[in-house]
Short mmCIF file of C-alpha atoms and ligand atoms in Angstrom, two decimals:
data_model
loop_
_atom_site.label_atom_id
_atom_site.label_comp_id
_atom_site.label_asym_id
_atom_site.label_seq_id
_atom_site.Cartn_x
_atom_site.Cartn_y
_atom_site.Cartn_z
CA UNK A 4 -5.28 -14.09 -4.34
CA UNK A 5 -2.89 -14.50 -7.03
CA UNK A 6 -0.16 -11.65 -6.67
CA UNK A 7 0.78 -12.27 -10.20
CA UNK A 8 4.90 -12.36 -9.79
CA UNK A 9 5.95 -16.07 -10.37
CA UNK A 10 9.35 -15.61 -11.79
CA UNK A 11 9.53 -11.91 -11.77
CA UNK A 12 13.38 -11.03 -10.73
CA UNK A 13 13.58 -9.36 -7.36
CA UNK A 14 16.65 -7.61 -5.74
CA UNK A 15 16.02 -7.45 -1.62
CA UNK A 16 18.99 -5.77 -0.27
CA UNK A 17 20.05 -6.29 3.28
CA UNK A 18 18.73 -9.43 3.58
CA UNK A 19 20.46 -11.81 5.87
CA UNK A 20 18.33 -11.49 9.10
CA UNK A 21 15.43 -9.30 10.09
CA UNK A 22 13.20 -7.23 7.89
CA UNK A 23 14.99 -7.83 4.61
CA UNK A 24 15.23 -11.30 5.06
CA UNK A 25 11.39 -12.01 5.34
CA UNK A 26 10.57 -9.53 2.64
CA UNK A 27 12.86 -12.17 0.73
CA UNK A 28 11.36 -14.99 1.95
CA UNK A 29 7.74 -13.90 1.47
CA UNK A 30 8.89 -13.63 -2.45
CA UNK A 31 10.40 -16.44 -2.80
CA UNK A 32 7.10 -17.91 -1.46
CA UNK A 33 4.93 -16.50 -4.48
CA UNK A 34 7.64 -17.57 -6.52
CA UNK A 35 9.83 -15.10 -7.63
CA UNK A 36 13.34 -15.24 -7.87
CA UNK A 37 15.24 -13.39 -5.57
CA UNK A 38 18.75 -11.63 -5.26
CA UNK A 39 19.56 -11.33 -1.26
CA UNK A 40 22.49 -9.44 -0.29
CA UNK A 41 24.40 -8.07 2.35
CA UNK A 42 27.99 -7.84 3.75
CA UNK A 43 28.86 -11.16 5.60
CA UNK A 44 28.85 -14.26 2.89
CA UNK A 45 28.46 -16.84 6.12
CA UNK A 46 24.66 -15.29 6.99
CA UNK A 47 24.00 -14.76 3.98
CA UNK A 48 24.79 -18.09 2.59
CA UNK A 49 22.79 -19.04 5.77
CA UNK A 50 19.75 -17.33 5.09
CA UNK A 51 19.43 -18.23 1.49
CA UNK A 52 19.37 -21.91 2.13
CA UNK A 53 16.51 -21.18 4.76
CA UNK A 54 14.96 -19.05 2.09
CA UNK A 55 14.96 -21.53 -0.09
CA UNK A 56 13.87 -24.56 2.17
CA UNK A 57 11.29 -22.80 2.62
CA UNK A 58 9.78 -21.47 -0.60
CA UNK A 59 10.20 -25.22 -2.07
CA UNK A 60 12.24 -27.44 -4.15
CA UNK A 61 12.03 -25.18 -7.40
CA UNK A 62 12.58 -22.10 -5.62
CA UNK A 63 15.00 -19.56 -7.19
CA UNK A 64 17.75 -17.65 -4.64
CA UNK A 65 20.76 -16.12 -5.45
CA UNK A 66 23.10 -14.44 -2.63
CA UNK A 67 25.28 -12.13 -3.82
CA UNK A 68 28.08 -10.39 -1.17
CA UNK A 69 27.51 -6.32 -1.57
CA UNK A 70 28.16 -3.41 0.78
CA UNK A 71 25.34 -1.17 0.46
CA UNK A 72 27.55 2.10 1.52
CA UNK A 73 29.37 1.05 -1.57
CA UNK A 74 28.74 2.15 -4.89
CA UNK A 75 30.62 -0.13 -7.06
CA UNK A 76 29.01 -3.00 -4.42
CA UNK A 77 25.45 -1.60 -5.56
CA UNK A 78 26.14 -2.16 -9.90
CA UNK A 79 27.59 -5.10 -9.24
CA UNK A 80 24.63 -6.36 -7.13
CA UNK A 81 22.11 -5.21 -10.18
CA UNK A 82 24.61 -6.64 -12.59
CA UNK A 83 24.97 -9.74 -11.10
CA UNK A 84 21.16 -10.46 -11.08
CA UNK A 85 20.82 -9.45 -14.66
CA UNK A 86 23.27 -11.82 -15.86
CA UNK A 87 22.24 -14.54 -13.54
CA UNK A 88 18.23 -14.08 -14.23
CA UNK A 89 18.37 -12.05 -17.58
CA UNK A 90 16.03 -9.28 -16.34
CA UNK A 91 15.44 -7.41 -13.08
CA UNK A 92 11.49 -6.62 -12.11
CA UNK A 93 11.82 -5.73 -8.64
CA UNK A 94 14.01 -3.90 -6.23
CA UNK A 95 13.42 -3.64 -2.19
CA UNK A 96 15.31 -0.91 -0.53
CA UNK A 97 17.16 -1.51 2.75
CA UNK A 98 19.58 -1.32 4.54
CA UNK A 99 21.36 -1.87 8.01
CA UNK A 100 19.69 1.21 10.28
CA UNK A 101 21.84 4.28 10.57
CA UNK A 102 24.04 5.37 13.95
CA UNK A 103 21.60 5.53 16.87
CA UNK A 104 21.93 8.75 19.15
CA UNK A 105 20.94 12.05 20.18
CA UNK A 106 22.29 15.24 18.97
CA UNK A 107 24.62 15.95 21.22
CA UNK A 108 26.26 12.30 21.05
CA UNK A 109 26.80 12.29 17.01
CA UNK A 110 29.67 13.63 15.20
CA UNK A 111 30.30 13.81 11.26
CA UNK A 112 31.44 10.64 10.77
CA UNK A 113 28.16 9.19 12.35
CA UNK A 114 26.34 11.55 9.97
CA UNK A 115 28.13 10.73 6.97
CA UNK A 116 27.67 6.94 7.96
CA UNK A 117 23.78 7.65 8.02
CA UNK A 118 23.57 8.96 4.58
CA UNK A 119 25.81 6.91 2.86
CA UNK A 120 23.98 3.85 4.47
CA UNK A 121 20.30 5.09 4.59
CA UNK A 122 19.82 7.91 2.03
CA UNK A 123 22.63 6.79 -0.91
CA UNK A 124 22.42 3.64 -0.76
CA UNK A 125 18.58 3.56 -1.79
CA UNK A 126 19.39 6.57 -4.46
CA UNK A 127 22.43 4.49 -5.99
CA UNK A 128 19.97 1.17 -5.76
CA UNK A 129 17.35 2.69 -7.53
CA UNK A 130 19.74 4.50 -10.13
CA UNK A 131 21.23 1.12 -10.86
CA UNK A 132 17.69 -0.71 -11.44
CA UNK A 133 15.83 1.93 -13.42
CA UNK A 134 16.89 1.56 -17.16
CA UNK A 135 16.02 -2.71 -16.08
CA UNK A 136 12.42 -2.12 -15.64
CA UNK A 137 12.64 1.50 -18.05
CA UNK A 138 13.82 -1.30 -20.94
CA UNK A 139 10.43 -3.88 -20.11
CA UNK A 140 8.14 -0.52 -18.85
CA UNK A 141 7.16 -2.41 -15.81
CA UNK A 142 8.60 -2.26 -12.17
CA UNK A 143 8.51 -2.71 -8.38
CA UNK A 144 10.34 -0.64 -6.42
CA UNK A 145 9.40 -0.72 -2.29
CA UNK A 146 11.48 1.27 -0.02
CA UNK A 147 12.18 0.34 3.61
CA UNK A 148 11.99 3.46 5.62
CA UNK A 149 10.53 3.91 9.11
CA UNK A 150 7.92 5.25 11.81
CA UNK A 151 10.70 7.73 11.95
CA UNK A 152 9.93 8.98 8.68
CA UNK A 153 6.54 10.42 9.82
CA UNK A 154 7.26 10.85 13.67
CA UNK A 155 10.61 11.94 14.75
CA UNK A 156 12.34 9.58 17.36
CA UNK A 157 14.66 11.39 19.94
CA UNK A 158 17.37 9.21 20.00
CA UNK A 159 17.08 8.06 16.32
CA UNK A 160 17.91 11.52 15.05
CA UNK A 161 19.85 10.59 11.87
CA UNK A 162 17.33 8.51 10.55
CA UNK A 163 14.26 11.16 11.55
CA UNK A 164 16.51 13.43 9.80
CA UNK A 165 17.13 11.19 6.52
CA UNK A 166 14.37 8.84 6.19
CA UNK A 167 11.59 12.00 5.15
CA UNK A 168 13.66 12.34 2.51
CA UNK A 169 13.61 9.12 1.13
CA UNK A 170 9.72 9.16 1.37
CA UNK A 171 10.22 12.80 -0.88
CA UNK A 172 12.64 10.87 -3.27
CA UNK A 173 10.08 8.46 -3.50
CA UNK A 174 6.98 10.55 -4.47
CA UNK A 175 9.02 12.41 -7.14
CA UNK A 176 10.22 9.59 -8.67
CA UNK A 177 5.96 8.01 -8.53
CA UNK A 178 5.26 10.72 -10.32
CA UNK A 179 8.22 10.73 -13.19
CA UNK A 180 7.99 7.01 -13.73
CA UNK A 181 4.16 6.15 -13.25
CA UNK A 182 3.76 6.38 -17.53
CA UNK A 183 6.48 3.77 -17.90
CA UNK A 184 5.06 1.69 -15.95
CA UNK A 185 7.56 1.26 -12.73
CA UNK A 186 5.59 2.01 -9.11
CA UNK A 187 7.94 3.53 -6.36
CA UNK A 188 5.97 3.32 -2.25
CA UNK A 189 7.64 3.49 1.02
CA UNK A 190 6.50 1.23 3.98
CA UNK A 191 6.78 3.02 7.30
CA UNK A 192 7.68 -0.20 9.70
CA UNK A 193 6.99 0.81 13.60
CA UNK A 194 8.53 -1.55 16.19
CA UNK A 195 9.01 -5.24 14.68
CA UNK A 196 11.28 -7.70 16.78
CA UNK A 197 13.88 -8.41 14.58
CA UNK A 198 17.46 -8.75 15.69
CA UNK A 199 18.47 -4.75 15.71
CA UNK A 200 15.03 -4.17 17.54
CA UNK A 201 16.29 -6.50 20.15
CA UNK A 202 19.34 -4.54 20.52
CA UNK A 203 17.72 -1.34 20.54
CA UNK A 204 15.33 -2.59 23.01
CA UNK A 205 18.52 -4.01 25.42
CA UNK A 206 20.02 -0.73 25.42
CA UNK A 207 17.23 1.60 26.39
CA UNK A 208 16.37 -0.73 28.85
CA UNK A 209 20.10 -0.64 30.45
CA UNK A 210 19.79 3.26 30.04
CA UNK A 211 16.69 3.19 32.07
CA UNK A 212 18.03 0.56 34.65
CA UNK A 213 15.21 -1.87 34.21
CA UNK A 214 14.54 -5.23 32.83
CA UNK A 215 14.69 -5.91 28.50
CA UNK A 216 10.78 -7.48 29.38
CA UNK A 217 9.71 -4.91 31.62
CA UNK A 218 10.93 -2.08 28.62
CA UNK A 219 9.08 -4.40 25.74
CA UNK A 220 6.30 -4.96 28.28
CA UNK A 221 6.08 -0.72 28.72
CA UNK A 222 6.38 -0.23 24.78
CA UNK A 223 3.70 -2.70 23.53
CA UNK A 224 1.06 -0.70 26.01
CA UNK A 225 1.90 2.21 24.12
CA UNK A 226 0.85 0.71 20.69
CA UNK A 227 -2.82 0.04 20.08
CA UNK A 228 -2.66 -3.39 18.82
CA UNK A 229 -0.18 -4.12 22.29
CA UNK A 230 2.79 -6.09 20.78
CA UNK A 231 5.56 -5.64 18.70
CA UNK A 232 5.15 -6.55 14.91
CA UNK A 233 6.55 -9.86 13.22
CA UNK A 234 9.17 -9.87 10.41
CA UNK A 235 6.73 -11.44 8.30
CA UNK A 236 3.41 -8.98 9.00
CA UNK A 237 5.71 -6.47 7.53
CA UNK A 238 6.95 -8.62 4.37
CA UNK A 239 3.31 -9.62 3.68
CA UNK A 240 2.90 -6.06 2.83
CA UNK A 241 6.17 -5.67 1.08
CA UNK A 242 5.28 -8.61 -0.74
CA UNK A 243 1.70 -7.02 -1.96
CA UNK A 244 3.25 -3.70 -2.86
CA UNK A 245 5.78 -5.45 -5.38
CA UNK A 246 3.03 -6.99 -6.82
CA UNK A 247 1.24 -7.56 -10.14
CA UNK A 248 -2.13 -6.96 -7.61
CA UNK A 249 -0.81 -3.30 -6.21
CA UNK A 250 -0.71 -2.00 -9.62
CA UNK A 251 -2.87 1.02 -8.99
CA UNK A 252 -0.66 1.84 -6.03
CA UNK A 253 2.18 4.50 -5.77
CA UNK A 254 4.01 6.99 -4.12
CA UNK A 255 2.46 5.60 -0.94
CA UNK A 256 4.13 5.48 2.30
CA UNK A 257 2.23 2.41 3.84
CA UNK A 258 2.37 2.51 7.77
CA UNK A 259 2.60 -1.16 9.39
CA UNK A 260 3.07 -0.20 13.21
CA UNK A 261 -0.06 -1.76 14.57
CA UNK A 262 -1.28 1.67 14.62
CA UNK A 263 1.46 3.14 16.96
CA UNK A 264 1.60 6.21 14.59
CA UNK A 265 -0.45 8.92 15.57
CA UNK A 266 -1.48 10.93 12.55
CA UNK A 267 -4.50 11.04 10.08
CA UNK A 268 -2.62 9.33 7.21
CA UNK A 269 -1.03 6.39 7.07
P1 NAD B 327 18.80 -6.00 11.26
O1 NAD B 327 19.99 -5.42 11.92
O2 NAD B 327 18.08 -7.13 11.93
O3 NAD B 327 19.18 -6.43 9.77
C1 NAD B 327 19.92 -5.56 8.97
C2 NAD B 327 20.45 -6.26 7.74
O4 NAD B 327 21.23 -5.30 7.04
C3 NAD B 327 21.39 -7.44 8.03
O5 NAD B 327 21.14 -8.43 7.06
C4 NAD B 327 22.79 -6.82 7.81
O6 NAD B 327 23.73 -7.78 7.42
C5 NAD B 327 22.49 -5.88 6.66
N1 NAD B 327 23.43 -4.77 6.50
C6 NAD B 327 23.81 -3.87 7.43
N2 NAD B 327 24.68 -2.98 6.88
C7 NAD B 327 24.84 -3.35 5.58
C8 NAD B 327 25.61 -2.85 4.51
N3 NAD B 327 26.42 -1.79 4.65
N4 NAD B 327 25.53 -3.48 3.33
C9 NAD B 327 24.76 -4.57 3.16
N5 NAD B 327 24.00 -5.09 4.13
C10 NAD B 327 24.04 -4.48 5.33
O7 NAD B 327 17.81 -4.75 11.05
P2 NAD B 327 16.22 -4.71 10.78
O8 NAD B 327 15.52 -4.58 12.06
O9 NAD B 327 15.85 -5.77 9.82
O10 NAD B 327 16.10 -3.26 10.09
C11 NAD B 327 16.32 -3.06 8.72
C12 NAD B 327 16.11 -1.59 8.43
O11 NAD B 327 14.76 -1.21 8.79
C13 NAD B 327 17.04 -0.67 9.23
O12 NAD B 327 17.38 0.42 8.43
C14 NAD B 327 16.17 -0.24 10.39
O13 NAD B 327 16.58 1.00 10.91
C15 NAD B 327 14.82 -0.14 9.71
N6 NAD B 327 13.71 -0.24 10.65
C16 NAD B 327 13.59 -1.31 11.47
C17 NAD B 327 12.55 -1.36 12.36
C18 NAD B 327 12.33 -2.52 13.30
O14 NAD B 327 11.53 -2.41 14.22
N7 NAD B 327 13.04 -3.63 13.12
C19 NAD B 327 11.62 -0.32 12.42
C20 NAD B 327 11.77 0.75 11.57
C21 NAD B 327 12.82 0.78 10.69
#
């Protein structure tokens, strides 16, 4: 199938490693040029070369250093592509995951971390994109968000608490910018071994006293496809979703979680 976006512009933020960083790659794959960013210019650097390796010879990838808690980061991000690419089609939403915890353990500053990281940054990002794709009345926008978002996760409280809201911001904004043509979904990752789920993964096992393989070994029975997901099972749905072929799609919240989610809708 021809996804129909060779040479659309795409912004993936938070893409030096792990989810961000396929959803870039799988883009750059069907050809469309891609803005990665994220906070160390080393990695980053690093991962657009690989990017670009990989897509092939003609393959278009700009890195561009931006802190997503920051504001001014954010326009200058959307800015930069623009100038560099002369239009902007699509914009994935991510970000580094907010402070992990339970109630008890969190203070305001952990809080205030969470939702300038996880719930600001994708408001500001998709602020900053919208009169792009209002101005050509077509757009992509795909919003990272998590299992969390549909089944709270004890000791991720701040992002159970914040990442619901992002999948309310994104159905409003389905509905207000369906006529002009832009298409706002959410996908609902469950667990996919990238870097941070490896250091998740470390630390409940030390909390539990018992081996990093024994705790992955535990959590893959629980989920009824009986493995953790790959980077690149979730980009391939990223990828779709920012596509020319999804264009009856939005204000979806897509669950890829190899079915780990329990409820009726997914
Ligand atoms: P990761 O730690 O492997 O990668 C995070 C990326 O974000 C890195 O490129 C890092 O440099 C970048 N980053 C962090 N803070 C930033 C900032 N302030 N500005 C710019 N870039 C920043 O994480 P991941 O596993 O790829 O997860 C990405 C997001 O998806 C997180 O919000 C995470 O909570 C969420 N998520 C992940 C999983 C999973 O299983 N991996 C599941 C559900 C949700």
């Amino acid at each position: 199938m021809d996804l129909g976006i060779r040479d659309r512009v795409a912004i993936v933020c938070a893409a030096s490693r792990g989810l961000g960083k396929a959803a870039a790659a799988g883009l750059a794959r069907e050809g469309a040029r891609v803005v990665l960013c994220s906070r160390e210019q080393a990695r980053l650097e690093s991962a657009a070369s690989e990017i670009r390796a990989a897509a092939g010879s003609d393959a278009a990838v700009l890195a561009c250093l931006a802190d997503l808690s920051r504001d001014a980061d954010i326009v200058r991000l959307v800015d930069t592509a623009v100038q560099h690419f002369g239009r902007l089609d699509i914009l994935i939403n991510n970000a580094g995951g907010p402070p992990v915890g339970t109630f008890p353990g969190l203070d305001d500053g952990a809080w205030q971390q969470g939702v300038e990281l996880t719930l600001l940054s994708t408001i500001r990002c998709i602020r900053a994109v919208l009169p792009h794709m209002l101005r050509q009345r077509w757009g992509r926008i795909v919003n990272i968000t998590s299992i969390a978002a549909r089944q709270p996760v004890n000791d991720l409280i701040i992002s159970s608490t914040l990442r619901p809201g992002i999948l309310g911001l994104s159905k409003i904004l389905a509905n207000q910018y369906g006529r002009e043509g832009i298409l706002v979904n959410c996908v609902t990752p469950g667990f996919i071994l990238t870097d941070r789920q490896k250091e998740i993964s470390a630390s409940r096992a030390a909390t539990r006293g018992i081996p990093v393989e024994q705790y992955i070994a535990e959590l893959s029975g629980e989920i009824p496809l009986q493995r953790l997901g790959r980077p690149e099972e979730l980009a391939d749905v990223i990828v779709f979703l920012a596509s020319e072929r999804a264009g009856y799609v939005t204000g979806a919240a897509i669950g890829v979680d190899g079915g780990l989610s329990k409820g009726l809708l997914s």
